[in-house]
Amino acid sequence: MRITELEDVAATLSDKEYELLMRFYEIKIFTGELKLPAEMKDWVRTRFNSVERVERQRIVSVKNRFTGEHSLFNELRAVRPKEGMQKVVQEVEPCRFCNPAEQTPMDSFGRIKGRYCVTASNLTKYDSYHGLVIFNEHNPQVITEDRIADYLRTGERWFESVCKDNGGDMYKFFLWNCLWRSGASIIHGHMQLTASKTRYGKLDVFDRVVSAYSDRYGSDYLSDLCKVHGSLGLMRTSNDDRILFYITPVKEKEIVVVSTAHRSDGMAHTIYKLLRFYRDMGVMSYNLAIFQSGSYHVARLVDRGDLDDRTSDIGAMELYAASVIAYDPFKLAQEFRV
Ligand SMILES: [Zn+2]
């Protein structure tokens, strides 16, 4: 099954499933046409395997009616020259994060030590509490389930200390920018932790969507979102977590996890599996975000492109309009093996 066949998939759903799909998404499939000069045809045939597919391109538009998340898929954009072998980050020079005790600041309440990591205070903060989980291992591509669980557990312990220090509840947001394509300025493996008194703007909008959805339909937004993905074959389960091969990805290969775990380390097994899946696919640079929504923990993971690519993966479309996507979420779901 492919995203270009989304209407065919929708036609096989039960009335109830179809209704829910249509409640969430506006789906449009159309063809963009162009004419190639004769001089270009050989090159196009070599590059894209077919002249016809370029002259009549199938574009799929999927828009979430509640959140406004909107992705434009063009399978042609995925037909690119074969990429090279998986690259390995070989920089093993000792860096500042290799010696966090002397080379990084600490929070006012000190450092939290894990088995495979230690916390630091971020030197240039974007929130009143902004910390780091610095991995003992320099190379961020070294991942094991034990390590992921330890990083998240240490992050949770940091968050507990922050709430105690602040004397009240705060909003938790954990993120992992892995390697430079993702916005990371330091190669050494590290996660970032923020605790905020203010709900971040995008999450505030999301909270309002969830609340309005509940008022209008008497039903749970995230639970129904999972149902829709499940009916399309775009969901897997792992422990208490539901893994969605997201149909409105913010960028390539986005995977969303909806978890009933009380703490983020309860998702460690699933997050490890997804990172291993990414690694097996050759994804080196990614963003991971973990936040709470009501009683859920939500994780979002997205591929940020080839480490050698000089072109940014986001442009004005992504910043101001809609996300342009090459990778088919149906393909992603089919490739996911655990
Ligand atoms: Zn280092």
mmCIF file of C-alpha atoms and ligand atoms in Angstrom:
data_model
loop_
_atom_site.group_PDB
_atom_site.id
_atom_site.type_symbol
_atom_site.label_atom_id
_atom_site.label_comp_id
_atom_site.label_asym_id
_atom_site.label_seq_id
_atom_site.Cartn_x
_atom_site.Cartn_y
_atom_site.Cartn_z
ATOM 1 C CA MET A 1 0.000 0.000 0.000
ATOM 2 C CA ARG A 2 1.171 3.505 -0.775
ATOM 3 C CA ILE A 3 0.161 6.990 0.253
ATOM 4 C CA THR A 4 -0.971 7.620 -3.349
ATOM 5 C CA GLU A 5 -3.514 4.842 -2.813
ATOM 6 C CA LEU A 6 -4.929 6.435 0.335
ATOM 7 C CA GLU A 7 -8.392 6.744 -1.206
ATOM 8 C CA ASP A 8 -8.380 3.013 -1.998
ATOM 9 C CA VAL A 9 -7.398 2.222 1.590
ATOM 10 C CA ALA A 10 -10.144 4.528 2.856
ATOM 11 C CA ALA A 11 -12.695 2.708 0.686
ATOM 12 C CA THR A 12 -11.979 -0.575 2.484
ATOM 13 C CA LEU A 13 -12.736 0.880 5.939
ATOM 14 C CA SER A 14 -15.926 0.250 7.862
ATOM 15 C CA ASP A 15 -18.411 3.160 7.958
ATOM 16 C CA LYS A 16 -17.331 4.019 11.491
ATOM 17 C CA GLU A 17 -13.626 3.949 10.635
ATOM 18 C CA TYR A 18 -14.190 5.997 7.498
ATOM 19 C CA GLU A 19 -16.193 8.556 9.431
ATOM 20 C CA LEU A 20 -13.403 8.929 11.993
ATOM 21 C CA LEU A 21 -10.767 9.248 9.241
ATOM 22 C CA MET A 22 -12.780 11.993 7.581
ATOM 23 C CA ARG A 23 -13.415 13.696 10.910
ATOM 24 C CA PHE A 24 -9.647 14.036 11.377
ATOM 25 C CA TYR A 25 -8.316 14.533 7.895
ATOM 26 C CA GLU A 26 -8.987 16.366 4.685
ATOM 27 C CA ILE A 27 -7.427 14.209 1.989
ATOM 28 C CA LYS A 28 -6.841 15.377 -1.570
ATOM 29 C CA ILE A 29 -5.026 13.548 -4.318
ATOM 30 C CA PHE A 30 -4.136 15.394 -7.482
ATOM 31 C CA THR A 31 -1.796 15.435 -10.449
ATOM 32 C CA GLY A 32 0.751 18.118 -11.234
ATOM 33 C CA GLU A 33 1.587 18.268 -14.925
ATOM 34 C CA LEU A 34 4.601 19.595 -16.792
ATOM 35 C CA LYS A 35 6.121 19.325 -20.252
ATOM 36 C CA LEU A 36 9.742 18.271 -20.731
ATOM 37 C CA PRO A 37 11.813 19.539 -23.664
ATOM 38 C CA ALA A 38 13.166 16.656 -25.765
ATOM 39 C CA GLU A 39 16.707 17.523 -24.628
ATOM 40 C CA MET A 40 15.808 16.754 -21.014
ATOM 41 C CA LYS A 41 14.103 13.422 -21.494
ATOM 42 C CA ASP A 42 17.158 11.140 -21.383
ATOM 43 C CA TRP A 43 18.392 12.759 -18.209
ATOM 44 C CA VAL A 44 14.938 12.512 -16.592
ATOM 45 C CA ARG A 45 14.642 8.857 -17.628
ATOM 46 C CA THR A 46 17.994 8.092 -15.970
ATOM 47 C CA ARG A 47 17.284 10.132 -12.877
ATOM 48 C CA PHE A 48 13.634 9.145 -12.249
ATOM 49 C CA ASN A 49 13.255 5.923 -14.275
ATOM 50 C CA SER A 50 10.265 7.287 -16.124
ATOM 51 C CA VAL A 51 9.328 10.324 -18.184
ATOM 52 C CA GLU A 52 5.598 9.811 -17.646
ATOM 53 C CA ARG A 53 5.869 9.883 -13.858
ATOM 54 C CA VAL A 54 7.617 13.235 -14.062
ATOM 55 C CA GLU A 55 5.237 14.724 -16.624
ATOM 56 C CA ARG A 56 2.242 13.692 -14.509
ATOM 57 C CA GLN A 57 3.146 13.730 -10.822
ATOM 58 C CA ARG A 58 0.858 12.370 -8.150
ATOM 59 C CA ILE A 59 0.609 14.598 -5.108
ATOM 60 C CA VAL A 60 -1.221 13.664 -1.924
ATOM 61 C CA SER A 61 -2.355 16.330 0.520
ATOM 62 C CA VAL A 62 -3.316 15.278 4.049
ATOM 63 C CA LYS A 63 -4.455 17.937 6.510
ATOM 64 C CA ASN A 64 -5.464 17.455 10.126
ATOM 65 C CA ARG A 65 -8.674 19.479 10.479
ATOM 66 C CA PHE A 66 -8.063 20.112 14.189
ATOM 67 C CA THR A 67 -4.363 20.853 14.529
ATOM 68 C CA GLY A 68 -3.723 22.185 11.025
ATOM 69 C CA GLU A 69 -0.833 19.726 10.625
ATOM 70 C CA HIS A 70 -0.552 19.438 6.864
ATOM 71 C CA SER A 71 1.711 17.302 4.704
ATOM 72 C CA LEU A 72 2.112 17.290 0.941
ATOM 73 C CA PHE A 73 3.486 13.997 -0.340
ATOM 74 C CA ASN A 74 5.131 13.613 -3.699
ATOM 75 C CA GLU A 75 6.539 10.156 -4.232
ATOM 76 C CA LEU A 76 8.746 11.503 -6.996
ATOM 77 C CA ARG A 77 10.775 13.427 -4.453
ATOM 78 C CA ALA A 78 11.758 10.095 -2.923
ATOM 79 C CA VAL A 79 13.211 8.885 -6.204
ATOM 80 C CA ARG A 80 16.661 10.236 -5.717
ATOM 81 C CA PRO A 81 20.063 8.938 -6.695
ATOM 82 C CA LYS A 82 20.962 6.111 -4.349
ATOM 83 C CA GLU A 83 22.601 7.403 -1.254
ATOM 84 C CA GLY A 84 25.987 6.173 -0.122
ATOM 85 C CA MET A 85 26.644 3.760 2.664
ATOM 86 C CA GLN A 86 25.746 4.501 6.230
ATOM 87 C CA LYS A 87 28.185 7.023 7.562
ATOM 88 C CA VAL A 88 29.768 6.756 10.937
ATOM 89 C CA VAL A 89 30.669 9.738 13.028
ATOM 90 C CA GLN A 90 34.295 9.121 13.732
ATOM 91 C CA GLU A 91 35.155 12.206 15.658
ATOM 92 C CA VAL A 92 36.592 10.769 18.855
ATOM 93 C CA GLU A 93 38.537 13.799 19.986
ATOM 94 C CA PRO A 94 37.889 14.516 23.650
ATOM 95 C CA CYS A 95 35.443 17.415 23.770
ATOM 96 C CA ARG A 96 34.042 19.659 26.481
ATOM 97 C CA PHE A 97 31.264 17.130 27.179
ATOM 98 C CA CYS A 98 33.825 14.347 27.632
ATOM 99 C CA ASN A 99 34.752 16.114 30.881
ATOM 100 C CA PRO A 100 31.466 17.545 32.199
ATOM 101 C CA ALA A 101 32.634 17.937 35.821
ATOM 102 C CA GLU A 102 35.178 20.592 34.816
ATOM 103 C CA GLN A 103 33.894 21.820 31.497
ATOM 104 C CA THR A 104 30.140 22.294 32.015
ATOM 105 C CA PRO A 105 28.153 24.319 34.569
ATOM 106 C CA MET A 106 25.888 22.620 37.075
ATOM 107 C CA ASP A 107 22.391 23.494 38.283
ATOM 108 C CA SER A 108 21.884 25.317 41.586
ATOM 109 C CA PHE A 109 20.859 21.961 43.125
ATOM 110 C CA GLY A 110 23.945 20.211 41.756
ATOM 111 C CA ARG A 111 24.223 17.318 39.321
ATOM 112 C CA ILE A 112 22.146 14.156 38.956
ATOM 113 C CA LYS A 113 24.275 11.129 38.165
ATOM 114 C CA GLY A 114 23.024 8.161 36.219
ATOM 115 C CA ARG A 115 24.826 4.978 35.327
ATOM 116 C CA TYR A 116 25.650 6.159 31.803
ATOM 117 C CA CYS A 117 25.240 9.908 32.099
ATOM 118 C CA VAL A 118 25.347 13.018 34.255
ATOM 119 C CA THR A 119 23.327 16.227 34.182
ATOM 120 C CA ALA A 120 24.643 19.726 33.583
ATOM 121 C CA SER A 121 23.054 23.129 33.432
ATOM 122 C CA ASN A 122 22.803 24.552 29.922
ATOM 123 C CA LEU A 123 25.208 27.447 29.479
ATOM 124 C CA THR A 124 22.839 29.488 27.314
ATOM 125 C CA LYS A 125 19.310 28.806 28.486
ATOM 126 C CA TYR A 126 15.988 29.246 26.790
ATOM 127 C CA ASP A 127 14.016 28.596 29.937
ATOM 128 C CA SER A 128 14.496 29.213 33.657
ATOM 129 C CA TYR A 129 15.311 25.530 34.121
ATOM 130 C CA HIS A 130 17.250 24.197 31.156
ATOM 131 C CA GLY A 131 19.514 21.237 31.751
ATOM 132 C CA LEU A 132 21.411 18.604 29.839
ATOM 133 C CA VAL A 133 21.795 14.879 30.186
ATOM 134 C CA ILE A 134 25.360 14.371 28.999
ATOM 135 C CA PHE A 135 26.060 10.807 27.967
ATOM 136 C CA ASN A 136 29.296 9.193 29.211
ATOM 137 C CA GLU A 137 29.710 7.949 25.659
ATOM 138 C CA HIS A 138 30.930 10.615 23.226
ATOM 139 C CA ASN A 139 29.510 8.998 20.079
ATOM 140 C CA PRO A 140 25.715 9.568 19.989
ATOM 141 C CA GLN A 141 25.308 6.615 17.652
ATOM 142 C CA VAL A 142 26.163 4.164 20.415
ATOM 143 C CA ILE A 143 22.720 3.253 21.728
ATOM 144 C CA THR A 144 21.548 0.406 23.930
ATOM 145 C CA GLU A 145 18.258 -0.061 25.739
ATOM 146 C CA ASP A 146 20.021 0.259 29.113
ATOM 147 C CA ARG A 147 21.510 3.571 28.105
ATOM 148 C CA ILE A 148 18.258 5.038 26.763
ATOM 149 C CA ALA A 149 16.436 3.969 29.950
ATOM 150 C CA ASP A 150 19.164 5.525 32.082
ATOM 151 C CA TYR A 151 19.135 8.832 30.176
ATOM 152 C CA LEU A 152 15.375 9.142 30.551
ATOM 153 C CA ARG A 153 15.387 8.055 34.201
ATOM 154 C CA THR A 154 18.092 10.621 34.950
ATOM 155 C CA GLY A 155 16.057 13.260 33.110
ATOM 156 C CA GLU A 156 13.036 12.424 35.268
ATOM 157 C CA ARG A 157 15.156 12.690 38.427
ATOM 158 C CA TRP A 158 16.385 16.082 37.217
ATOM 159 C CA PHE A 159 12.781 17.152 36.659
ATOM 160 C CA GLU A 160 11.820 16.038 40.191
ATOM 161 C CA SER A 161 14.678 18.084 41.636
ATOM 162 C CA VAL A 162 13.627 21.096 39.575
ATOM 163 C CA CYS A 163 10.004 20.895 40.737
ATOM 164 C CA LYS A 164 11.213 20.651 44.343
ATOM 165 C CA ASP A 165 13.539 23.609 43.776
ATOM 166 C CA ASN A 166 10.736 25.605 42.190
ATOM 167 C CA GLY A 167 8.217 24.555 44.833
ATOM 168 C CA GLY A 168 5.483 23.577 42.407
ATOM 169 C CA ASP A 169 4.440 21.759 39.254
ATOM 170 C CA MET A 170 6.024 22.654 35.968
ATOM 171 C CA TYR A 171 5.728 21.592 32.359
ATOM 172 C CA LYS A 172 8.233 18.956 31.326
ATOM 173 C CA PHE A 173 9.854 18.918 27.897
ATOM 174 C CA PHE A 174 12.708 16.594 26.959
ATOM 175 C CA LEU A 175 14.462 16.735 23.628
ATOM 176 C CA TRP A 176 17.323 15.095 21.806
ATOM 177 C CA ASN A 177 18.843 16.847 18.821
ATOM 178 C CA CYS A 178 21.208 14.274 17.357
ATOM 179 C CA LEU A 179 24.046 15.572 15.169
ATOM 180 C CA TRP A 180 24.258 18.808 13.266
ATOM 181 C CA ARG A 181 21.401 18.406 10.803
ATOM 182 C CA SER A 182 19.022 18.440 13.764
ATOM 183 C CA GLY A 183 20.274 21.715 15.226
ATOM 184 C CA ALA A 184 22.775 20.131 17.633
ATOM 185 C CA SER A 185 25.871 22.292 18.068
ATOM 186 C CA ILE A 186 27.830 19.620 19.937
ATOM 187 C CA ILE A 187 28.460 16.139 18.571
ATOM 188 C CA HIS A 188 28.888 14.453 21.949
ATOM 189 C CA GLY A 189 25.661 12.608 22.814
ATOM 190 C CA HIS A 190 23.328 14.636 25.000
ATOM 191 C CA MET A 191 19.651 15.222 25.652
ATOM 192 C CA GLN A 192 18.163 18.522 26.762
ATOM 193 C CA LEU A 193 15.662 19.011 29.548
ATOM 194 C CA THR A 194 13.472 21.992 30.159
ATOM 195 C CA ALA A 195 11.009 22.699 32.914
ATOM 196 C CA SER A 196 8.761 25.628 32.222
ATOM 197 C CA LYS A 197 6.136 27.590 34.095
ATOM 198 C CA THR A 198 4.606 28.513 30.754
ATOM 199 C CA ARG A 199 3.193 25.902 28.417
ATOM 200 C CA TYR A 200 5.076 26.202 25.127
ATOM 201 C CA GLY A 201 2.972 27.866 22.423
ATOM 202 C CA LYS A 202 2.621 24.873 20.103
ATOM 203 C CA LEU A 203 1.715 22.577 22.978
ATOM 204 C CA ASP A 204 -0.760 25.149 24.275
ATOM 205 C CA VAL A 205 -2.536 25.088 20.914
ATOM 206 C CA PHE A 206 -2.473 21.291 21.029
ATOM 207 C CA ASP A 207 -4.014 21.285 24.545
ATOM 208 C CA ARG A 208 -6.826 23.479 23.253
ATOM 209 C CA VAL A 209 -7.422 21.091 20.351
ATOM 210 C CA VAL A 210 -7.632 18.146 22.743
ATOM 211 C CA SER A 211 -10.014 19.989 25.027
ATOM 212 C CA ALA A 212 -12.277 21.233 22.203
ATOM 213 C CA TYR A 213 -12.323 17.733 20.701
ATOM 214 C CA SER A 214 -13.447 16.250 23.987
ATOM 215 C CA ASP A 215 -16.195 18.880 24.355
ATOM 216 C CA ARG A 216 -17.459 18.345 20.840
ATOM 217 C CA TYR A 217 -17.228 14.564 20.454
ATOM 218 C CA GLY A 218 -17.201 13.375 24.065
ATOM 219 C CA SER A 219 -14.127 11.358 23.154
ATOM 220 C CA ASP A 220 -10.375 11.401 23.654
ATOM 221 C CA TYR A 221 -8.371 13.069 20.864
ATOM 222 C CA LEU A 222 -5.184 11.002 21.171
ATOM 223 C CA SER A 223 -7.055 7.761 21.558
ATOM 224 C CA ASP A 224 -9.088 8.501 18.402
ATOM 225 C CA LEU A 225 -5.944 9.621 16.554
ATOM 226 C CA CYS A 226 -4.471 6.187 17.323
ATOM 227 C CA LYS A 227 -7.672 4.507 16.134
ATOM 228 C CA VAL A 228 -7.468 6.295 12.785
ATOM 229 C CA HIS A 229 -3.836 5.291 12.301
ATOM 230 C CA GLY A 230 -4.717 1.747 13.362
ATOM 231 C CA SER A 231 -7.515 1.481 10.802
ATOM 232 C CA LEU A 232 -5.062 2.493 8.056
ATOM 233 C CA GLY A 233 -2.434 -0.022 9.165
ATOM 234 C CA LEU A 234 -0.174 2.788 10.374
ATOM 235 C CA MET A 235 0.010 1.753 14.031
ATOM 236 C CA ARG A 236 1.947 -0.823 16.052
ATOM 237 C CA THR A 237 1.899 -1.448 19.778
ATOM 238 C CA SER A 238 4.828 -1.945 22.111
ATOM 239 C CA ASN A 239 4.125 -2.501 25.829
ATOM 240 C CA ASP A 240 1.790 0.352 26.841
ATOM 241 C CA ASP A 241 2.860 2.431 23.895
ATOM 242 C CA ARG A 242 1.185 2.981 20.569
ATOM 243 C CA ILE A 243 3.520 3.735 17.689
ATOM 244 C CA LEU A 244 2.059 5.844 14.884
ATOM 245 C CA PHE A 245 3.658 6.131 11.451
ATOM 246 C CA TYR A 246 2.312 9.605 11.299
ATOM 247 C CA ILE A 247 0.119 10.507 8.365
ATOM 248 C CA THR A 248 0.826 14.239 8.696
ATOM 249 C CA PRO A 249 4.586 14.101 9.361
ATOM 250 C CA VAL A 250 6.329 17.386 10.112
ATOM 251 C CA LYS A 251 9.237 16.074 8.010
ATOM 252 C CA GLU A 252 10.598 12.753 6.762
ATOM 253 C CA LYS A 253 9.785 9.450 8.530
ATOM 254 C CA GLU A 254 8.077 11.027 11.507
ATOM 255 C CA ILE A 255 6.982 8.550 14.168
ATOM 256 C CA VAL A 256 4.733 9.525 17.080
ATOM 257 C CA VAL A 257 4.450 7.461 20.255
ATOM 258 C CA VAL A 258 1.383 7.783 22.465
ATOM 259 C CA SER A 259 2.095 6.210 25.824
ATOM 260 C CA THR A 260 0.179 5.672 29.038
ATOM 261 C CA ALA A 261 3.478 5.439 30.951
ATOM 262 C CA HIS A 262 3.592 7.729 33.992
ATOM 263 C CA ARG A 263 7.205 8.678 33.371
ATOM 264 C CA SER A 264 9.201 9.000 30.188
ATOM 265 C CA ASP A 265 11.539 6.136 31.165
ATOM 266 C CA GLY A 266 8.475 3.880 30.912
ATOM 267 C CA MET A 267 8.821 4.433 27.139
ATOM 268 C CA ALA A 268 12.507 3.476 27.032
ATOM 269 C CA HIS A 269 11.959 0.104 25.367
ATOM 270 C CA THR A 270 9.872 1.636 22.580
ATOM 271 C CA ILE A 271 12.178 4.610 22.058
ATOM 272 C CA TYR A 272 15.185 2.309 21.891
ATOM 273 C CA LYS A 273 13.412 0.157 19.278
ATOM 274 C CA LEU A 274 12.611 3.216 17.178
ATOM 275 C CA LEU A 275 16.160 4.571 17.356
ATOM 276 C CA ARG A 276 17.489 1.173 16.338
ATOM 277 C CA PHE A 277 14.991 1.137 13.460
ATOM 278 C CA TYR A 278 16.253 4.571 12.393
ATOM 279 C CA ARG A 279 19.872 3.405 12.638
ATOM 280 C CA ASP A 280 19.100 0.323 10.537
ATOM 281 C CA MET A 281 17.593 2.616 7.893
ATOM 282 C CA GLY A 282 20.722 4.777 7.908
ATOM 283 C CA VAL A 283 19.138 7.751 9.705
ATOM 284 C CA MET A 284 21.942 9.510 11.579
ATOM 285 C CA SER A 285 20.541 12.891 12.489
ATOM 286 C CA TYR A 286 17.150 13.228 14.141
ATOM 287 C CA ASN A 287 15.035 15.182 16.596
ATOM 288 C CA LEU A 288 13.257 13.477 19.459
ATOM 289 C CA ALA A 289 10.810 15.361 21.690
ATOM 290 C CA ILE A 290 8.956 14.012 24.715
ATOM 291 C CA PHE A 291 6.171 15.882 26.480
ATOM 292 C CA GLN A 292 3.023 15.248 28.470
ATOM 293 C CA SER A 293 -0.533 15.667 27.265
ATOM 294 C CA GLY A 294 -3.122 15.001 29.957
ATOM 295 C CA SER A 295 -2.377 11.537 31.303
ATOM 296 C CA TYR A 296 -0.255 10.602 28.276
ATOM 297 C CA HIS A 297 3.385 10.901 27.444
ATOM 298 C CA VAL A 298 3.922 11.678 23.775
ATOM 299 C CA ALA A 299 7.193 11.217 21.896
ATOM 300 C CA ARG A 300 7.849 12.543 18.407
ATOM 301 C CA LEU A 301 10.810 11.437 16.334
ATOM 302 C CA VAL A 302 11.827 12.803 12.937
ATOM 303 C CA ASP A 303 14.626 12.210 10.437
ATOM 304 C CA ARG A 304 16.595 15.355 9.531
ATOM 305 C CA GLY A 305 18.342 14.083 6.454
ATOM 306 C CA ASP A 306 21.730 13.030 5.210
ATOM 307 C CA LEU A 307 24.742 14.291 7.196
ATOM 308 C CA ASP A 308 26.550 15.230 3.981
ATOM 309 C CA ASP A 309 23.650 17.183 2.526
ATOM 310 C CA ARG A 310 24.309 20.907 2.377
ATOM 311 C CA THR A 311 20.675 21.724 1.615
ATOM 312 C CA SER A 312 18.457 22.253 4.650
ATOM 313 C CA ASP A 313 15.479 19.933 4.826
ATOM 314 C CA ILE A 314 13.123 22.751 5.743
ATOM 315 C CA GLY A 315 12.295 25.900 3.851
ATOM 316 C CA ALA A 316 9.580 28.534 3.697
ATOM 317 C CA MET A 317 6.931 25.875 3.013
ATOM 318 C CA GLU A 318 7.644 24.081 6.288
ATOM 319 C CA LEU A 319 8.046 27.286 8.296
ATOM 320 C CA TYR A 320 4.958 29.067 7.052
ATOM 321 C CA ALA A 321 2.657 26.737 5.094
ATOM 322 C CA ALA A 322 2.807 22.930 5.049
ATOM 323 C CA SER A 323 5.410 20.160 5.144
ATOM 324 C CA VAL A 324 6.673 18.754 1.866
ATOM 325 C CA ILE A 325 7.340 15.045 2.297
ATOM 326 C CA ALA A 326 9.029 12.405 0.165
ATOM 327 C CA TYR A 327 8.958 9.356 2.413
ATOM 328 C CA ASP A 328 5.723 7.379 2.424
ATOM 329 C CA PRO A 329 4.396 6.553 5.937
ATOM 330 C CA PHE A 330 2.895 3.317 4.571
ATOM 331 C CA LYS A 331 6.372 2.288 3.438
ATOM 332 C CA LEU A 332 7.742 3.215 6.861
ATOM 333 C CA ALA A 333 5.104 1.034 8.574
ATOM 334 C CA GLN A 334 5.902 -1.887 6.274
ATOM 335 C CA GLU A 335 9.616 -1.595 6.935
ATOM 336 C CA PHE A 336 9.210 -1.488 10.706
ATOM 337 C CA ARG A 337 10.267 -4.871 12.091
ATOM 338 C CA VAL A 338 10.904 -5.532 15.714
HETATM 339 ZN ZN ZN B 1 32.922 14.183 23.868
#
